[in-house]
């Protein structure tokens, strides 16, 4: 055959493949999520997410401190309050579970970058991300509660706030309240294109935030839509988002790619709970090699255009030295 162009030439050795690889999966661009509960000495495993626990603040400090030693510099915190009500009041309580955890974490490890998830679902007795009246999730009355939640996280010392509720106009509401409260320099990472997804199943078990009635399809996006993701991303950018996110990630690589093409903002991919659980259960069953699955999935998210990734695999990746080079 004609041998002018033989793509295999540069695939012949590991060194050549590493040299010519188009994508580098960079560990320093991974974020480790944590679920924080009230109490002391609590460490409760989450059956659907092997390796991930709900921890009280003291154990969070222990885990995040150890992870920091491995190189994990950024964390995302979710709070699971002891009590829930119909206005999510513990979400914006200065002594709420996340606020206390952020203060403790930043005091012990000021160098850790702490991102807080800003949402009400974990704090609402009905499990929805907004105020409910007559079975409807109300948009505008929810905005003030979200903004107050973000402000309370800022006051506790969060480095970044990340609204994940999908109410219209929430980035603007959060931005104005942060600015008015003296936090004009605090960045917002917006869950801009967040889909209503079956991949959040294990998270809802972990956070106890499954909706008591109905589902989240009146506020989270329809997975059939891609142009709409562009609309959401551009809208959040216009409202003042400093970074935008696509969530979930694995079944949404096309959305990540489109997002990369339409915005100059840093782009985050959320490798969500169900994606993690699938890899964990498949590898535990012997259907796949965990390191290779994780490496391929995380690399694909970077290749699609993500600048950084939230992943429950982060600790394993650092601990076990994954993503370093071809093995
Ligand atoms: C809160 C929130 C959810 C996730 C992140 N923030 C759950 C949801 O929207 O139901 C999902 C994270 C995951 O599945 O890992 N609204």
mmCIF file of C-alpha atoms and ligand atoms in Angstrom:
data_model
loop_
_atom_site.group_PDB
_atom_site.id
_atom_site.type_symbol
_atom_site.label_atom_id
_atom_site.label_comp_id
_atom_site.label_asym_id
_atom_site.label_seq_id
_atom_site.Cartn_x
_atom_site.Cartn_y
_atom_site.Cartn_z
ATOM 1 C CA UNK A 1 0.000 0.000 0.000
ATOM 2 C CA UNK A 2 0.924 3.650 -0.383
ATOM 3 C CA UNK A 3 2.932 4.478 2.745
ATOM 4 C CA UNK A 4 3.001 8.286 2.744
ATOM 5 C CA UNK A 5 0.479 8.550 5.552
ATOM 6 C CA UNK A 6 0.531 5.827 8.161
ATOM 7 C CA UNK A 7 -1.225 7.035 11.328
ATOM 8 C CA UNK A 8 0.125 4.047 13.266
ATOM 9 C CA UNK A 9 3.725 5.356 13.185
ATOM 10 C CA UNK A 10 3.161 7.615 16.161
ATOM 11 C CA UNK A 11 1.364 4.909 18.103
ATOM 12 C CA UNK A 12 4.259 2.485 18.192
ATOM 13 C CA UNK A 13 5.697 3.132 21.692
ATOM 14 C CA UNK A 14 4.345 4.445 25.002
ATOM 15 C CA UNK A 15 6.770 7.376 24.867
ATOM 16 C CA UNK A 16 5.616 8.391 21.389
ATOM 17 C CA UNK A 17 1.978 8.060 22.381
ATOM 18 C CA UNK A 18 2.514 10.197 25.481
ATOM 19 C CA UNK A 19 4.462 12.736 23.450
ATOM 20 C CA UNK A 20 1.758 13.138 20.839
ATOM 21 C CA UNK A 21 -1.307 12.835 23.081
ATOM 22 C CA UNK A 22 -3.687 15.736 22.407
ATOM 23 C CA UNK A 23 -5.197 15.819 25.865
ATOM 24 C CA UNK A 24 -3.559 15.899 29.261
ATOM 25 C CA UNK A 25 -5.789 14.876 32.130
ATOM 26 C CA UNK A 26 -4.460 17.189 34.818
ATOM 27 C CA UNK A 27 -5.017 16.057 38.405
ATOM 28 C CA UNK A 28 -4.710 19.596 39.735
ATOM 29 C CA UNK A 29 -7.985 20.370 37.973
ATOM 30 C CA UNK A 30 -10.046 17.910 39.977
ATOM 31 C CA UNK A 31 -12.420 18.792 42.807
ATOM 32 C CA UNK A 32 -13.391 16.421 45.617
ATOM 33 C CA UNK A 33 -17.000 16.594 46.891
ATOM 34 C CA UNK A 34 -17.883 16.031 50.571
ATOM 35 C CA UNK A 35 -21.175 15.449 52.384
ATOM 36 C CA UNK A 36 -21.218 17.093 55.810
ATOM 37 C CA UNK A 37 -23.602 16.203 58.628
ATOM 38 C CA UNK A 38 -24.154 17.559 62.135
ATOM 39 C CA UNK A 39 -22.521 15.931 65.126
ATOM 40 C CA UNK A 40 -19.138 14.667 66.138
ATOM 41 C CA UNK A 41 -17.242 11.569 65.114
ATOM 42 C CA UNK A 42 -19.784 10.707 62.431
ATOM 43 C CA UNK A 43 -18.672 8.670 59.419
ATOM 44 C CA UNK A 44 -21.546 6.941 57.675
ATOM 45 C CA UNK A 45 -20.940 5.026 54.475
ATOM 46 C CA UNK A 46 -23.225 5.573 51.497
ATOM 47 C CA UNK A 47 -24.089 2.100 50.183
ATOM 48 C CA UNK A 48 -24.553 3.166 46.553
ATOM 49 C CA UNK A 49 -21.281 5.123 46.558
ATOM 50 C CA UNK A 50 -18.525 2.861 47.894
ATOM 51 C CA UNK A 51 -15.652 4.924 49.292
ATOM 52 C CA UNK A 52 -17.783 8.024 49.931
ATOM 53 C CA UNK A 53 -19.142 8.851 53.396
ATOM 54 C CA UNK A 54 -21.282 11.365 55.178
ATOM 55 C CA UNK A 55 -19.006 12.950 57.763
ATOM 56 C CA UNK A 56 -19.273 15.392 60.632
ATOM 57 C CA UNK A 57 -17.053 18.487 60.556
ATOM 58 C CA UNK A 58 -14.266 16.889 62.639
ATOM 59 C CA UNK A 59 -13.960 14.021 60.174
ATOM 60 C CA UNK A 60 -14.241 16.400 57.234
ATOM 61 C CA UNK A 61 -11.144 18.164 58.575
ATOM 62 C CA UNK A 62 -9.377 14.854 58.871
ATOM 63 C CA UNK A 63 -10.316 13.749 55.326
ATOM 64 C CA UNK A 64 -9.725 17.073 53.622
ATOM 65 C CA UNK A 65 -6.417 17.491 55.479
ATOM 66 C CA UNK A 66 -5.245 14.077 54.352
ATOM 67 C CA UNK A 67 -6.412 14.728 50.795
ATOM 68 C CA UNK A 68 -4.588 18.057 50.818
ATOM 69 C CA UNK A 69 -1.414 16.169 51.694
ATOM 70 C CA UNK A 70 -1.983 14.096 48.552
ATOM 71 C CA UNK A 71 -2.487 17.267 46.500
ATOM 72 C CA UNK A 72 -6.265 17.788 46.502
ATOM 73 C CA UNK A 73 -6.593 21.555 46.820
ATOM 74 C CA UNK A 74 -10.256 22.138 46.047
ATOM 75 C CA UNK A 75 -13.363 20.700 47.671
ATOM 76 C CA UNK A 76 -17.091 21.044 47.101
ATOM 77 C CA UNK A 77 -19.260 20.922 50.223
ATOM 78 C CA UNK A 78 -22.833 19.698 50.556
ATOM 79 C CA UNK A 79 -24.662 20.043 53.850
ATOM 80 C CA UNK A 80 -27.153 17.585 55.265
ATOM 81 C CA UNK A 81 -28.984 19.337 58.098
ATOM 82 C CA UNK A 82 -30.447 17.598 61.130
ATOM 83 C CA UNK A 83 -33.792 19.305 60.524
ATOM 84 C CA UNK A 84 -35.703 20.300 57.408
ATOM 85 C CA UNK A 85 -38.665 22.650 56.977
ATOM 86 C CA UNK A 86 -40.716 24.210 54.170
ATOM 87 C CA UNK A 87 -38.567 27.321 53.751
ATOM 88 C CA UNK A 88 -35.125 25.719 53.899
ATOM 89 C CA UNK A 89 -34.213 27.953 56.865
ATOM 90 C CA UNK A 90 -31.207 25.865 57.867
ATOM 91 C CA UNK A 91 -29.672 26.540 54.458
ATOM 92 C CA UNK A 92 -28.974 30.174 55.372
ATOM 93 C CA UNK A 93 -28.477 29.815 59.118
ATOM 94 C CA UNK A 94 -25.095 31.188 60.172
ATOM 95 C CA UNK A 95 -24.772 28.125 62.386
ATOM 96 C CA UNK A 96 -25.971 25.738 59.711
ATOM 97 C CA UNK A 97 -24.070 22.540 59.017
ATOM 98 C CA UNK A 98 -22.196 23.890 55.976
ATOM 99 C CA UNK A 99 -21.453 27.273 57.515
ATOM 100 C CA UNK A 100 -19.867 25.635 60.571
ATOM 101 C CA UNK A 101 -17.923 23.196 58.398
ATOM 102 C CA UNK A 102 -16.588 25.968 56.151
ATOM 103 C CA UNK A 103 -15.434 28.012 59.145
ATOM 104 C CA UNK A 104 -13.676 25.016 60.681
ATOM 105 C CA UNK A 105 -12.076 23.959 57.407
ATOM 106 C CA UNK A 106 -10.821 27.421 56.453
ATOM 107 C CA UNK A 107 -9.446 27.950 59.963
ATOM 108 C CA UNK A 108 -7.446 24.737 59.906
ATOM 109 C CA UNK A 109 -6.490 24.788 56.212
ATOM 110 C CA UNK A 110 -6.761 28.310 54.793
ATOM 111 C CA UNK A 111 -5.068 27.100 51.599
ATOM 112 C CA UNK A 112 -7.906 24.729 50.686
ATOM 113 C CA UNK A 113 -10.227 26.228 48.090
ATOM 114 C CA UNK A 114 -13.742 25.682 49.429
ATOM 115 C CA UNK A 115 -16.666 25.701 47.020
ATOM 116 C CA UNK A 116 -20.140 25.440 48.528
ATOM 117 C CA UNK A 117 -23.174 24.043 46.760
ATOM 118 C CA UNK A 118 -25.962 26.595 47.088
ATOM 119 C CA UNK A 119 -29.326 24.855 46.999
ATOM 120 C CA UNK A 120 -32.362 24.347 49.168
ATOM 121 C CA UNK A 121 -33.360 20.754 48.365
ATOM 122 C CA UNK A 122 -31.356 19.209 51.209
ATOM 123 C CA UNK A 123 -33.004 21.663 53.608
ATOM 124 C CA UNK A 124 -36.603 21.423 52.430
ATOM 125 C CA UNK A 125 -38.971 18.873 53.951
ATOM 126 C CA UNK A 126 -40.401 18.247 50.453
ATOM 127 C CA UNK A 127 -36.968 17.875 48.838
ATOM 128 C CA UNK A 128 -37.497 20.440 46.068
ATOM 129 C CA UNK A 129 -34.993 23.163 45.214
ATOM 130 C CA UNK A 130 -37.453 26.005 45.761
ATOM 131 C CA UNK A 131 -40.485 27.164 47.708
ATOM 132 C CA UNK A 132 -43.540 25.018 46.985
ATOM 133 C CA UNK A 133 -47.115 26.275 46.865
ATOM 134 C CA UNK A 134 -50.066 24.199 45.641
ATOM 135 C CA UNK A 135 -47.704 21.593 44.273
ATOM 136 C CA UNK A 136 -45.782 24.179 42.186
ATOM 137 C CA UNK A 137 -42.156 25.189 42.612
ATOM 138 C CA UNK A 138 -42.135 28.980 42.827
ATOM 139 C CA UNK A 139 -39.288 30.785 41.106
ATOM 140 C CA UNK A 140 -39.110 34.379 42.272
ATOM 141 C CA UNK A 141 -39.804 33.920 46.003
ATOM 142 C CA UNK A 142 -37.024 31.315 46.055
ATOM 143 C CA UNK A 143 -34.364 33.724 44.767
ATOM 144 C CA UNK A 144 -34.045 35.632 48.020
ATOM 145 C CA UNK A 145 -33.518 32.410 50.011
ATOM 146 C CA UNK A 146 -30.834 31.237 47.600
ATOM 147 C CA UNK A 147 -29.074 34.587 47.730
ATOM 148 C CA UNK A 148 -29.180 34.566 51.536
ATOM 149 C CA UNK A 149 -27.755 31.049 51.501
ATOM 150 C CA UNK A 150 -24.881 32.148 49.259
ATOM 151 C CA UNK A 151 -24.237 35.190 51.468
ATOM 152 C CA UNK A 152 -24.098 33.026 54.601
ATOM 153 C CA UNK A 153 -21.574 30.732 52.893
ATOM 154 C CA UNK A 154 -19.503 33.768 51.937
ATOM 155 C CA UNK A 155 -19.619 35.051 55.503
ATOM 156 C CA UNK A 156 -18.431 31.652 56.735
ATOM 157 C CA UNK A 157 -15.394 31.918 54.451
ATOM 158 C CA UNK A 158 -16.271 30.029 51.272
ATOM 159 C CA UNK A 159 -13.944 30.785 48.341
ATOM 160 C CA UNK A 160 -16.576 30.126 45.665
ATOM 161 C CA UNK A 161 -20.359 29.697 45.780
ATOM 162 C CA UNK A 162 -22.058 27.337 43.359
ATOM 163 C CA UNK A 163 -25.827 27.727 42.885
ATOM 164 C CA UNK A 164 -27.288 24.415 41.711
ATOM 165 C CA UNK A 165 -31.029 25.023 41.964
ATOM 166 C CA UNK A 166 -31.846 26.006 38.359
ATOM 167 C CA UNK A 167 -34.272 28.797 39.277
ATOM 168 C CA UNK A 168 -34.348 31.540 36.634
ATOM 169 C CA UNK A 169 -32.416 34.650 37.618
ATOM 170 C CA UNK A 170 -30.595 33.147 40.564
ATOM 171 C CA UNK A 171 -27.090 34.075 39.452
ATOM 172 C CA UNK A 172 -28.117 37.720 39.293
ATOM 173 C CA UNK A 173 -29.849 37.483 42.680
ATOM 174 C CA UNK A 174 -26.812 35.844 44.274
ATOM 175 C CA UNK A 175 -24.444 38.352 42.647
ATOM 176 C CA UNK A 176 -26.406 41.369 43.897
ATOM 177 C CA UNK A 177 -26.650 40.082 47.449
ATOM 178 C CA UNK A 178 -22.957 39.173 47.573
ATOM 179 C CA UNK A 179 -22.019 42.602 46.269
ATOM 180 C CA UNK A 180 -24.302 44.373 48.731
ATOM 181 C CA UNK A 181 -22.889 42.252 51.539
ATOM 182 C CA UNK A 182 -19.289 43.195 50.801
ATOM 183 C CA UNK A 183 -18.313 40.111 48.779
ATOM 184 C CA UNK A 184 -17.904 41.680 45.368
ATOM 185 C CA UNK A 185 -14.733 39.630 44.859
ATOM 186 C CA UNK A 186 -16.283 36.251 45.584
ATOM 187 C CA UNK A 187 -16.708 34.192 42.397
ATOM 188 C CA UNK A 188 -19.827 32.301 41.352
ATOM 189 C CA UNK A 189 -19.584 28.893 39.735
ATOM 190 C CA UNK A 190 -22.986 28.430 38.173
ATOM 191 C CA UNK A 191 -24.544 25.039 37.531
ATOM 192 C CA UNK A 192 -25.623 26.600 34.243
ATOM 193 C CA UNK A 193 -26.638 23.585 32.174
ATOM 194 C CA UNK A 194 -27.988 21.190 34.754
ATOM 195 C CA UNK A 195 -30.229 18.442 33.479
ATOM 196 C CA UNK A 196 -32.987 16.519 35.238
ATOM 197 C CA UNK A 197 -31.117 13.240 35.388
ATOM 198 C CA UNK A 198 -31.445 9.678 36.613
ATOM 199 C CA UNK A 199 -27.695 9.854 37.256
ATOM 200 C CA UNK A 200 -28.313 11.803 40.502
ATOM 201 C CA UNK A 201 -29.891 8.763 42.187
ATOM 202 C CA UNK A 202 -27.046 7.891 44.574
ATOM 203 C CA UNK A 203 -26.552 11.564 45.522
ATOM 204 C CA UNK A 204 -30.142 11.832 46.629
ATOM 205 C CA UNK A 205 -29.682 8.806 48.823
ATOM 206 C CA UNK A 206 -26.519 10.391 50.232
ATOM 207 C CA UNK A 207 -28.092 13.803 50.802
ATOM 208 C CA UNK A 208 -31.587 12.637 51.664
ATOM 209 C CA UNK A 209 -32.874 15.099 49.071
ATOM 210 C CA UNK A 210 -35.162 13.045 46.841
ATOM 211 C CA UNK A 211 -38.326 15.052 46.100
ATOM 212 C CA UNK A 212 -41.292 13.886 48.190
ATOM 213 C CA UNK A 213 -43.642 14.380 45.230
ATOM 214 C CA UNK A 214 -43.150 14.818 41.507
ATOM 215 C CA UNK A 215 -39.695 15.375 40.036
ATOM 216 C CA UNK A 216 -37.356 18.217 39.113
ATOM 217 C CA UNK A 217 -38.351 18.489 35.456
ATOM 218 C CA UNK A 218 -40.086 21.848 35.856
ATOM 219 C CA UNK A 219 -36.750 23.465 36.721
ATOM 220 C CA UNK A 220 -33.854 21.238 35.667
ATOM 221 C CA UNK A 221 -33.276 20.835 31.934
ATOM 222 C CA UNK A 222 -34.737 18.252 29.582
ATOM 223 C CA UNK A 223 -31.999 15.881 28.422
ATOM 224 C CA UNK A 224 -33.262 16.089 24.851
ATOM 225 C CA UNK A 225 -32.079 19.693 24.623
ATOM 226 C CA UNK A 226 -28.696 21.048 23.602
ATOM 227 C CA UNK A 227 -29.442 24.503 22.164
ATOM 228 C CA UNK A 228 -31.183 25.269 25.421
ATOM 229 C CA UNK A 229 -27.919 24.571 27.267
ATOM 230 C CA UNK A 230 -26.301 27.337 25.221
ATOM 231 C CA UNK A 231 -29.128 29.664 26.221
ATOM 232 C CA UNK A 232 -28.688 28.826 29.920
ATOM 233 C CA UNK A 233 -24.905 29.256 29.772
ATOM 234 C CA UNK A 234 -25.054 32.605 27.978
ATOM 235 C CA UNK A 235 -27.759 33.788 30.347
ATOM 236 C CA UNK A 236 -25.778 32.880 33.466
ATOM 237 C CA UNK A 237 -22.693 34.517 31.990
ATOM 238 C CA UNK A 238 -24.713 37.677 31.388
ATOM 239 C CA UNK A 239 -25.983 37.563 34.965
ATOM 240 C CA UNK A 240 -22.420 37.528 36.246
ATOM 241 C CA UNK A 241 -21.372 33.886 36.535
ATOM 242 C CA UNK A 242 -17.575 33.650 36.696
ATOM 243 C CA UNK A 243 -17.455 29.964 35.810
ATOM 244 C CA UNK A 244 -20.098 27.693 34.326
ATOM 245 C CA UNK A 245 -20.861 24.022 34.683
ATOM 246 C CA UNK A 246 -22.376 21.230 32.645
ATOM 247 C CA UNK A 247 -23.986 18.476 34.699
ATOM 248 C CA UNK A 248 -24.090 15.483 34.416
ATOM 249 C CA UNK A 249 -21.009 14.989 32.256
ATOM 250 C CA UNK A 250 -20.607 11.480 30.891
ATOM 251 C CA UNK A 251 -23.761 11.334 28.764
ATOM 252 C CA UNK A 252 -23.380 15.065 28.013
ATOM 253 C CA UNK A 253 -19.977 15.349 26.349
ATOM 254 C CA UNK A 254 -21.630 16.989 23.346
ATOM 255 C CA UNK A 255 -22.986 19.669 25.678
ATOM 256 C CA UNK A 256 -19.529 20.228 27.137
ATOM 257 C CA UNK A 257 -18.131 20.637 23.632
ATOM 258 C CA UNK A 258 -20.834 23.123 22.668
ATOM 259 C CA UNK A 259 -20.331 25.024 25.907
ATOM 260 C CA UNK A 260 -16.598 25.217 25.196
ATOM 261 C CA UNK A 261 -17.343 26.745 21.812
ATOM 262 C CA UNK A 262 -19.725 29.458 22.972
ATOM 263 C CA UNK A 263 -18.170 30.810 26.174
ATOM 264 C CA UNK A 264 -14.759 32.027 27.249
ATOM 265 C CA UNK A 265 -15.549 31.361 30.899
ATOM 266 C CA UNK A 266 -13.832 28.512 32.725
ATOM 267 C CA UNK A 267 -15.911 25.407 32.154
ATOM 268 C CA UNK A 268 -16.608 22.767 34.773
ATOM 269 C CA UNK A 269 -17.916 19.234 34.260
ATOM 270 C CA UNK A 270 -19.672 17.427 37.098
ATOM 271 C CA UNK A 271 -18.909 13.703 36.992
ATOM 272 C CA UNK A 272 -22.005 12.921 39.083
ATOM 273 C CA UNK A 273 -22.886 10.274 41.640
ATOM 274 C CA UNK A 274 -24.557 7.809 39.255
ATOM 275 C CA UNK A 275 -21.561 7.934 36.926
ATOM 276 C CA UNK A 276 -19.323 7.137 39.894
ATOM 277 C CA UNK A 277 -21.551 4.310 41.130
ATOM 278 C CA UNK A 278 -21.655 2.688 37.686
ATOM 279 C CA UNK A 279 -17.849 2.544 37.529
ATOM 280 C CA UNK A 280 -17.574 1.306 41.106
ATOM 281 C CA UNK A 281 -20.115 -1.461 40.666
ATOM 282 C CA UNK A 282 -18.818 -2.532 37.254
ATOM 283 C CA UNK A 283 -15.267 -2.781 38.514
ATOM 284 C CA UNK A 284 -16.296 -4.529 41.735
ATOM 285 C CA UNK A 285 -18.130 -7.089 39.604
ATOM 286 C CA UNK A 286 -15.042 -7.576 37.467
ATOM 287 C CA UNK A 287 -16.653 -6.140 34.337
ATOM 288 C CA UNK A 288 -14.024 -3.458 33.911
ATOM 289 C CA UNK A 289 -10.718 -2.221 35.271
ATOM 290 C CA UNK A 290 -11.406 0.723 37.579
ATOM 291 C CA UNK A 291 -8.247 2.678 36.845
ATOM 292 C CA UNK A 292 -8.699 2.371 33.098
ATOM 293 C CA UNK A 293 -12.398 3.233 33.233
ATOM 294 C CA UNK A 294 -11.782 6.304 35.397
ATOM 295 C CA UNK A 295 -8.846 7.464 33.280
ATOM 296 C CA UNK A 296 -10.823 7.148 30.063
ATOM 297 C CA UNK A 297 -13.897 8.893 31.447
ATOM 298 C CA UNK A 298 -12.041 11.793 33.064
ATOM 299 C CA UNK A 299 -9.799 12.262 30.019
ATOM 300 C CA UNK A 300 -12.856 12.309 27.747
ATOM 301 C CA UNK A 301 -14.349 15.136 29.805
ATOM 302 C CA UNK A 302 -11.158 17.179 29.428
ATOM 303 C CA UNK A 303 -11.031 16.319 25.724
ATOM 304 C CA UNK A 304 -14.626 17.506 25.304
ATOM 305 C CA UNK A 305 -13.612 20.891 26.683
ATOM 306 C CA UNK A 306 -13.805 20.875 30.479
ATOM 307 C CA UNK A 307 -11.249 23.039 32.289
ATOM 308 C CA UNK A 308 -11.903 21.347 35.604
ATOM 309 C CA UNK A 309 -13.978 18.456 36.904
ATOM 310 C CA UNK A 310 -15.881 17.664 40.072
ATOM 311 C CA UNK A 311 -15.486 13.938 40.666
ATOM 312 C CA UNK A 312 -15.995 11.475 43.512
ATOM 313 C CA UNK A 313 -13.031 9.581 42.001
ATOM 314 C CA UNK A 314 -10.681 12.464 42.902
ATOM 315 C CA UNK A 315 -9.287 10.903 46.091
ATOM 316 C CA UNK A 316 -8.650 7.543 44.399
ATOM 317 C CA UNK A 317 -6.958 9.308 41.492
ATOM 318 C CA UNK A 318 -4.540 11.146 43.794
ATOM 319 C CA UNK A 319 -4.030 8.292 46.210
ATOM 320 C CA UNK A 320 -3.298 5.759 43.513
ATOM 321 C CA UNK A 321 -1.429 8.041 41.136
ATOM 322 C CA UNK A 322 -3.902 7.602 38.287
ATOM 323 C CA UNK A 323 -3.929 9.864 35.188
ATOM 324 C CA UNK A 324 -0.185 10.344 35.387
ATOM 325 C CA UNK A 325 0.812 8.784 32.103
ATOM 326 C CA UNK A 326 0.021 5.772 30.035
ATOM 327 C CA UNK A 327 0.350 2.465 31.879
HETATM 328 C C1 LIG B 1 -28.604 19.890 44.581
HETATM 329 C C2 LIG B 1 -27.635 19.040 43.853
HETATM 330 C C3 LIG B 1 -27.798 17.752 43.310
HETATM 331 C C4 LIG B 1 -26.553 17.355 42.841
HETATM 332 C C5 LIG B 1 -25.677 18.406 43.073
HETATM 333 N N1 LIG B 1 -26.365 19.435 43.678
HETATM 334 C C6 LIG B 1 -28.982 16.867 43.290
HETATM 335 C C7 LIG B 1 -30.132 17.180 42.457
HETATM 336 O O1 LIG B 1 -30.207 18.172 41.728
HETATM 337 O O2 LIG B 1 -31.085 16.411 42.583
HETATM 338 C C8 LIG B 1 -26.231 16.032 42.211
HETATM 339 C C9 LIG B 1 -24.840 15.574 42.403
HETATM 340 C C10 LIG B 1 -24.568 14.157 42.070
HETATM 341 O O3 LIG B 1 -25.442 13.385 41.629
HETATM 342 O O4 LIG B 1 -23.407 13.764 42.278
HETATM 343 N N2 LIG B 1 -29.670 20.383 43.848
#
